[in-house]
Structures are given as C-alpha cells and as structure tokens.
Amino acid sequence: MKFDRIVRTTCPYCGVGCQIELNVIDEKIISTGAPENSAPNFGRLCAKGRFGTDFTHHHSRLKMPLIRKDIDKGLRFPVGVEGFREASWDEALNLAADRIAETYKKSGGEAFGTFCCAKATNEDNYLFQKFARSTLKTNNVDHCARLCHAASVAGLQKALGSSAMSNSIAEMKDLEVFIVTGSNTTETHPVISTFMREAVVKNGAKLIVIDPRKIEMTNFAVLHLQHKPGTDVALFQAMANVIIKGKLYNTNFINSRTEGFELYSKNLDKFTPEWAEIITGVPSDDIKEAAEIYAKANTAAVYWGMGISQSVHGTDNTISIANLALLCGHLGRSGTGLNPLRGQNNVQGCSDTGGLPAYYSGYQSVSDNEIKLKFEAKWNTHLNNKPGLTTLEMSDAAGSGLITDFIILGENPLMSEPDLNAARHHFSKLKNVIMIDIFFNESAEYADIIFPAASFAEKDGTFTNSDRRVQLIRPAFDTPGEAKVDWKIIQELALKVESRLDRKESSGFEFSSASEIWDEMAELVSPFGGISHSRLEKEGGVHWPCPLENHSGTPYLFSDTFPRGKGLFNVLELRLESEQPTSEYPYILSTGRILYHWHGGTMTRRSVLDKIYPKALAEINPEDAEKDGLQDGQTVTVSSLRGSVSVELKVSGRSPKGVIFIPIHFSETIVNELTNDLRDPVAKIPDFKISAVKIIQQSSSLT
Ligand code: SF4
C-alpha cells in the first residue's frame, strides 16, 4: 500500500519506548510498523503499539476549550460533558488566568496543587513544573509515578543515590541469571518480555520468578517462588541470610564500594529460610536455591514492577532487593544491576524533568540553596525552597481546604487514586480545577476549564523510556479542531498569569519550539548536557547521563561509583501493616494491568483494542471458586469497606488461593472504588496490591 507519509516516532503507551512508524493516508494512521534496526525494540511491537494508536482519531477528542456551564454557582459535582460549553481560546485562557491570579493574590502559591503528566513530553513537563515553581511559587508538583514506582525511587535513592534502571534493555543478551519479581512482564512490558524469553531460550540464562501469581514468565523459569502477598521483605532478607551463612557474598565489592555491611549482616541472623517459609509460604529449600543461583552468577540482574513498589512496605521491598545486589556485587556491569520497569511511556522523563515535589529537573533538591540560586538565576525569579506535597497529600489538602486550585496536565486522578469515594469528596471541595487533556475523562467531571491538547502523534518533543533512553516523537498530522500542543497551552497560560501578577521580572516563557525548551533544561541538568533534538535526530536515542556532546551516553550505571558515593546497606525489620483479610472480607484484592489496555483506559478503550478485550475480568483461583460455588463467566459484586464493583469472574490458576485480581483499566468496573489508602511512610505510595474484599453472588451473598 502506498502511504502519504511514514512518520517515525515513539510508542505512546509503556516505558519500553518502542520505535514505531505511523503509516498515514489522508491525515489518518492506517497502520503501524516498527523499524528493524532501531533500539530498543528492533522491529518488535506489542498489541498496543501495533493496533492501539487509532485513539488519536476518536470522535470524542477534545477540539475546543470547554468551560463548565455552572462555573459561578460554586457547585462541584459530576456533570458530564453536557455540563460544559465550548469557548474561544481567548475566553478560556483569560478566565483561567483571572481565577489563578485571584487565588494567588488571596492565598499564595501553597493554595495550588499541580499534576505533571507521565504521558506528555519532557518539554511539556519541564515547562509545566517551571510554571508551578516560578509563576505560582509552589513545589506542590507531582505525577502518577507517586502511584506506581515512588517506592522504587525512594528505596534506590537511599541505597545508591539514583533511582533509574541501571541496565539498558539491550543488555538482556548478557544475562546469566535474572530475577523477575512483582512484574507480569508479558502483559505490562511485552517487548521486554520477548528479550527475557530469548535470554532463557537462546542464551541459556536462568530465570527466577518471585511472584504470588502464576504469570506467563513462570513457564520459562527454573524456579517460581510463589510467596504470600506482602511478604517480599521476609523472602529477600532470607535469601540474604543464605548468602551470608554460605559466605557467597562478594567481599571485594563490599569492602571497596559499600558501607553499613557489618550492622546489616548482624541483623540478618533471625531471617532464616525456615522462618521465612512460615511467613511467605515458600519452601525453605527453594529460598536457599534461589539465593545460591543469584549469588553464584557472574552477571545477574533483578527486574521488578508495581508488585514490589505499590505496597505499604514498598520502600523496604526495594531496599531488600538493593541489599541483595550490594551483597553479591551485582551492580555496575553490563547485564548486572537493579531495574524497576517503569510504567508509562514517559514516567521516567516526567520525574527527570522535575515533576516531583522535592526536586527541580535532574533530581536537584529544591531545599539546596546553591541549586535554588542556579534555577533562580536562569529563570530570573525567586523560588520557594520548601518541598511540596505528593499527589495524595495534595488530594488530602484539597479535602481539608488548604489547597483550593488544581491544575492538571493530562492526568486522571479520579481513576487512578485509591479509595475513590474519598478522592471525589476531596475534589468536590476545590474552588478551581483547570485541566489540559485530549479526552474528557473521569477527573474532567469535576473541572471548571478544560484545554484541548495534542496527542503524541501531533507534536514533537522527547520521551525518556524505562532504561533512560531519550527519544524523539514527531508530528504525523495536525491537532483536531482547535486543540493545541501542550507546551504552547502552558506557555500562554503562564504569560497571562504573570501579567496579572504584575511580575516585573520575566521567568522566561518565550519559547518558539520544543527543542528550545529542551536546550534550557539541558543547561540546568548536567546529565542531559550532551543531548539535543538535533543529536537525537541523527542518533535515534541517547541514554542519560550524557554530559557532553562528545559523550556517547551511559547504557549501564555505576561502573565506578554510586551517586551517593558508596552503596548503603540498610537494616530492615519485617512489617506487615497491609489491610488483612477478615471473616467478613476474606479475599485479598490485587490490582494491575493486562496486555490489551493501558492504565485508566482513556486511550485504549477508544481504540480497536477495546473490541478485543471490552470488559474487566476478575481472576480467582479454581479452589476458591469451587469452595464458594462461583462459576467462570458469572457476574458478581466485589465489595470492600470502601465501595463495590460489579465484575465478571474468570476462574484461573494464575491467582493464588485467597486472591482476586481485577485490572485497573475499566471505567465500568473502577477497581479503585475498593482499594485502600494505606501508604508507604517514606514514598507515600498506596497499597494497591492488598485490600480486603468479599465476593457476593448477585442473587445471594455467599462469602
Ligand atoms: Fe508500545 Fe510498550 Fe508495546 Fe512497545 S511494548 S509497543 S512501547 S506498549
């Protein structure tokens, strides 16, 4: 078939960052391909990249700015898109700027909560956090990484001083041993899972899966440790106990590159594999075997997902894995390291560019005076050195009236936050909700003004994938209607707000391209210093850190040192604070993703993928189904202390006994009606993997 054009860009879905080609006829994507010779995917795509980009042409794309019809009545309840009227850009921008300036003059910057977007570009996010920090003087800036990998970030920062994946995807060919834990990789990072399977089948690598669910990767594993949900620390500490007792640790590495070993190793005495068998349900011999396989390998890596991080113990879970790697010297070489598999296409970049409450771009602390002075000089303004609130803290502050205005770039908190009844109540108390998005979503129900933005196929800029590879995206056609590129919306809004605040100084929003925005950020963030749009155009992608133009980028980290100097062993104790099943709520609910859909479903539910997988299916174990008289295909009500959903059952050996798994993508079955708001005390991430629920037959209650 002859196409009008073929546009090379980056997949908008997951953190693998596959390179894709959009085949365009008559300003529409007709099909999608993948270049064979380009990292990271080398011609491979999953169903989402191959078939899921048609959402860009969906009839419900936002094409004009929208203003809530009852905006002046002080009401805030869900009204649907019919409760809004179309407006001109001038009217909507002026109204938004008036309302923002009014709040600022009355209550100051702390009255704002701002949400960056892990689906938008690095340039969009850099400008958005700059707007929050320099115009609104608040560090209340966060994004959905808080809900997925905040605990990986907190744990790795504590142990190493860096939270990114330490190895590139290409290094999977060098794997000798690898552990996959808390990641259903075939469904969440499908193309990475093909490289993992290849490592096993072609290269003879040994895979150990540590996961409560019998996921597909277990078919390729030499060992599957099926531990009870929430007992990760016990398991990894027991593996460390075996390594210490068997003297399988790497003395040279420990002496030269770590600190805290003595205290850590003393504290491990009590974490025997026999003790761990009681806590985790995993036979002690399997724990010993896994520890020996990992410790004795020359190259070994750990890959994990939200099963590790979305926990009230998420930071401890991550630290227990980092301790193991430090113990065995499994860091700083190709195919050897610690790898949190990041979720959204640009969740790595959104954090890198400063979409976090305690950091400017490049993880530079807002509390560090020298760094603050550097940003103040570049932005020609004064900045606030008080770290801001996290996403859920902003939601709490809305509930208590401390925050009155939310400005949301492309996120959908009222689908993704836990305990949605409470979250909606918090939203209902806000004075202003201003959103920038491509669709009218669940959070838009509570908005006052919505600006229509560009999809990934209508703008240029960069995404940073899970392995720190910065890659270009390119426009294939124009935005629909009067929708605008995100950074231009932020720019126009910032300029209007600044003029209403009579700012004498300029904070600098006079950009004419995404590449100019990148260049400003690269000036402020030395690991990006050698990366530019023109270089990416030539080379396809570069792994940061890349401080200089003649630097080739860094596929694997920590070859000589860690950002904190020496790697730190952290002493851990077992904590079991998750919500436990009771006689009334006897099941554990675990939530997660499936292959055909993505997060809140805003995009995939508007693509052809929805025809393939149109509704939520709740997986339960066959023994549970038999015990409770439940059938495959039966629709049941699942309830927790917080709410209820209706869902069809799928009887499957994937879920362990006592666990029901429900995917997160379906607005008809919003699983976060059920989840609880318990949070990791350090990372502030909620416990999405453990909530106590009951299953009720829709004609009569069974359990
Ligand atoms: Fe897109 Fe991820 Fe699938 Fe690659 S693996 S095509 S990046 S969704």
JSON list of C-alpha atoms and ligand atoms in Angstrom, two decimals, residues 11-18 20 41 44-50 188-192 598, ligand 1:
[
{"chain": "A", "resi": 11, "resn": "CYS", "atom": "CA", "xyz": [5.07, 4.47, 21.12]},
{"chain": "A", "resi": 12, "resn": "PRO", "atom": "CA", "xyz": [2.76, 6.40, 23.49]},
{"chain": "A", "resi": 13, "resn": "TYR", "atom": "CA", "xyz": [1.98, 3.52, 25.82]},
{"chain": "A", "resi": 14, "resn": "CYS", "atom": "CA", "xyz": [4.57, 1.83, 28.01]},
{"chain": "A", "resi": 15, "resn": "GLY", "atom": "CA", "xyz": [8.06, 2.56, 29.25]},
{"chain": "A", "resi": 16, "resn": "VAL", "atom": "CA", "xyz": [9.75, 0.20, 26.81]},
{"chain": "A", "resi": 17, "resn": "GLY", "atom": "CA", "xyz": [9.72, 3.14, 24.39]},
{"chain": "A", "resi": 18, "resn": "CYS", "atom": "CA", "xyz": [9.40, 1.13, 21.18]},
{"chain": "A", "resi": 20, "resn": "ILE", "atom": "CA", "xyz": [7.21, 2.89, 15.68]},
{"chain": "A", "resi": 41, "resn": "ASN", "atom": "CA", "xyz": [12.66, -2.89, 20.14]},
{"chain": "A", "resi": 44, "resn": "ARG", "atom": "CA", "xyz": [9.08, -5.78, 17.67]},
{"chain": "A", "resi": 45, "resn": "LEU", "atom": "CA", "xyz": [5.79, -4.29, 18.86]},
{"chain": "A", "resi": 46, "resn": "CYS", "atom": "CA", "xyz": [3.03, -5.49, 21.17]},
{"chain": "A", "resi": 47, "resn": "ALA", "atom": "CA", "xyz": [-0.69, -5.26, 20.51]},
{"chain": "A", "resi": 48, "resn": "LYS", "atom": "CA", "xyz": [-0.89, -1.72, 21.90]},
{"chain": "A", "resi": 49, "resn": "GLY", "atom": "CA", "xyz": [1.86, -0.32, 19.68]},
{"chain": "A", "resi": 50, "resn": "ARG", "atom": "CA", "xyz": [0.66, -2.30, 16.66]},
{"chain": "A", "resi": 188, "resn": "THR", "atom": "CA", "xyz": [2.94, -4.91, 31.19]},
{"chain": "A", "resi": 189, "resn": "HIS", "atom": "CA", "xyz": [6.20, -4.63, 29.19]},
{"chain": "A", "resi": 190, "resn": "PRO", "atom": "CA", "xyz": [5.54, -7.11, 26.39]},
{"chain": "A", "resi": 191, "resn": "VAL", "atom": "CA", "xyz": [8.53, -6.34, 24.17]},
{"chain": "A", "resi": 192, "resn": "ILE", "atom": "CA", "xyz": [10.95, -6.54, 27.11]},
{"chain": "A", "resi": 598, "resn": "TRP", "atom": "CA", "xyz": [-3.35, 0.82, 29.43]},
{"chain": "B", "resi": 1, "resn": "SF4", "atom": "FE1", "xyz": [4.39, 0.26, 22.98]},
{"chain": "B", "resi": 1, "resn": "SF4", "atom": "FE2", "xyz": [5.29, -0.84, 25.23]},
{"chain": "B", "resi": 1, "resn": "SF4", "atom": "FE3", "xyz": [4.06, -2.32, 23.44]},
{"chain": "B", "resi": 1, "resn": "SF4", "atom": "FE4", "xyz": [6.47, -1.35, 22.92]},
{"chain": "B", "resi": 1, "resn": "SF4", "atom": "S1", "xyz": [5.95, -2.86, 24.49]},
{"chain": "B", "resi": 1, "resn": "SF4", "atom": "S2", "xyz": [4.72, -1.39, 21.53]},
{"chain": "B", "resi": 1, "resn": "SF4", "atom": "S3", "xyz": [6.35, 0.63, 23.95]},
{"chain": "B", "resi": 1, "resn": "SF4", "atom": "S4", "xyz": [3.16, -0.65, 24.62]}
]
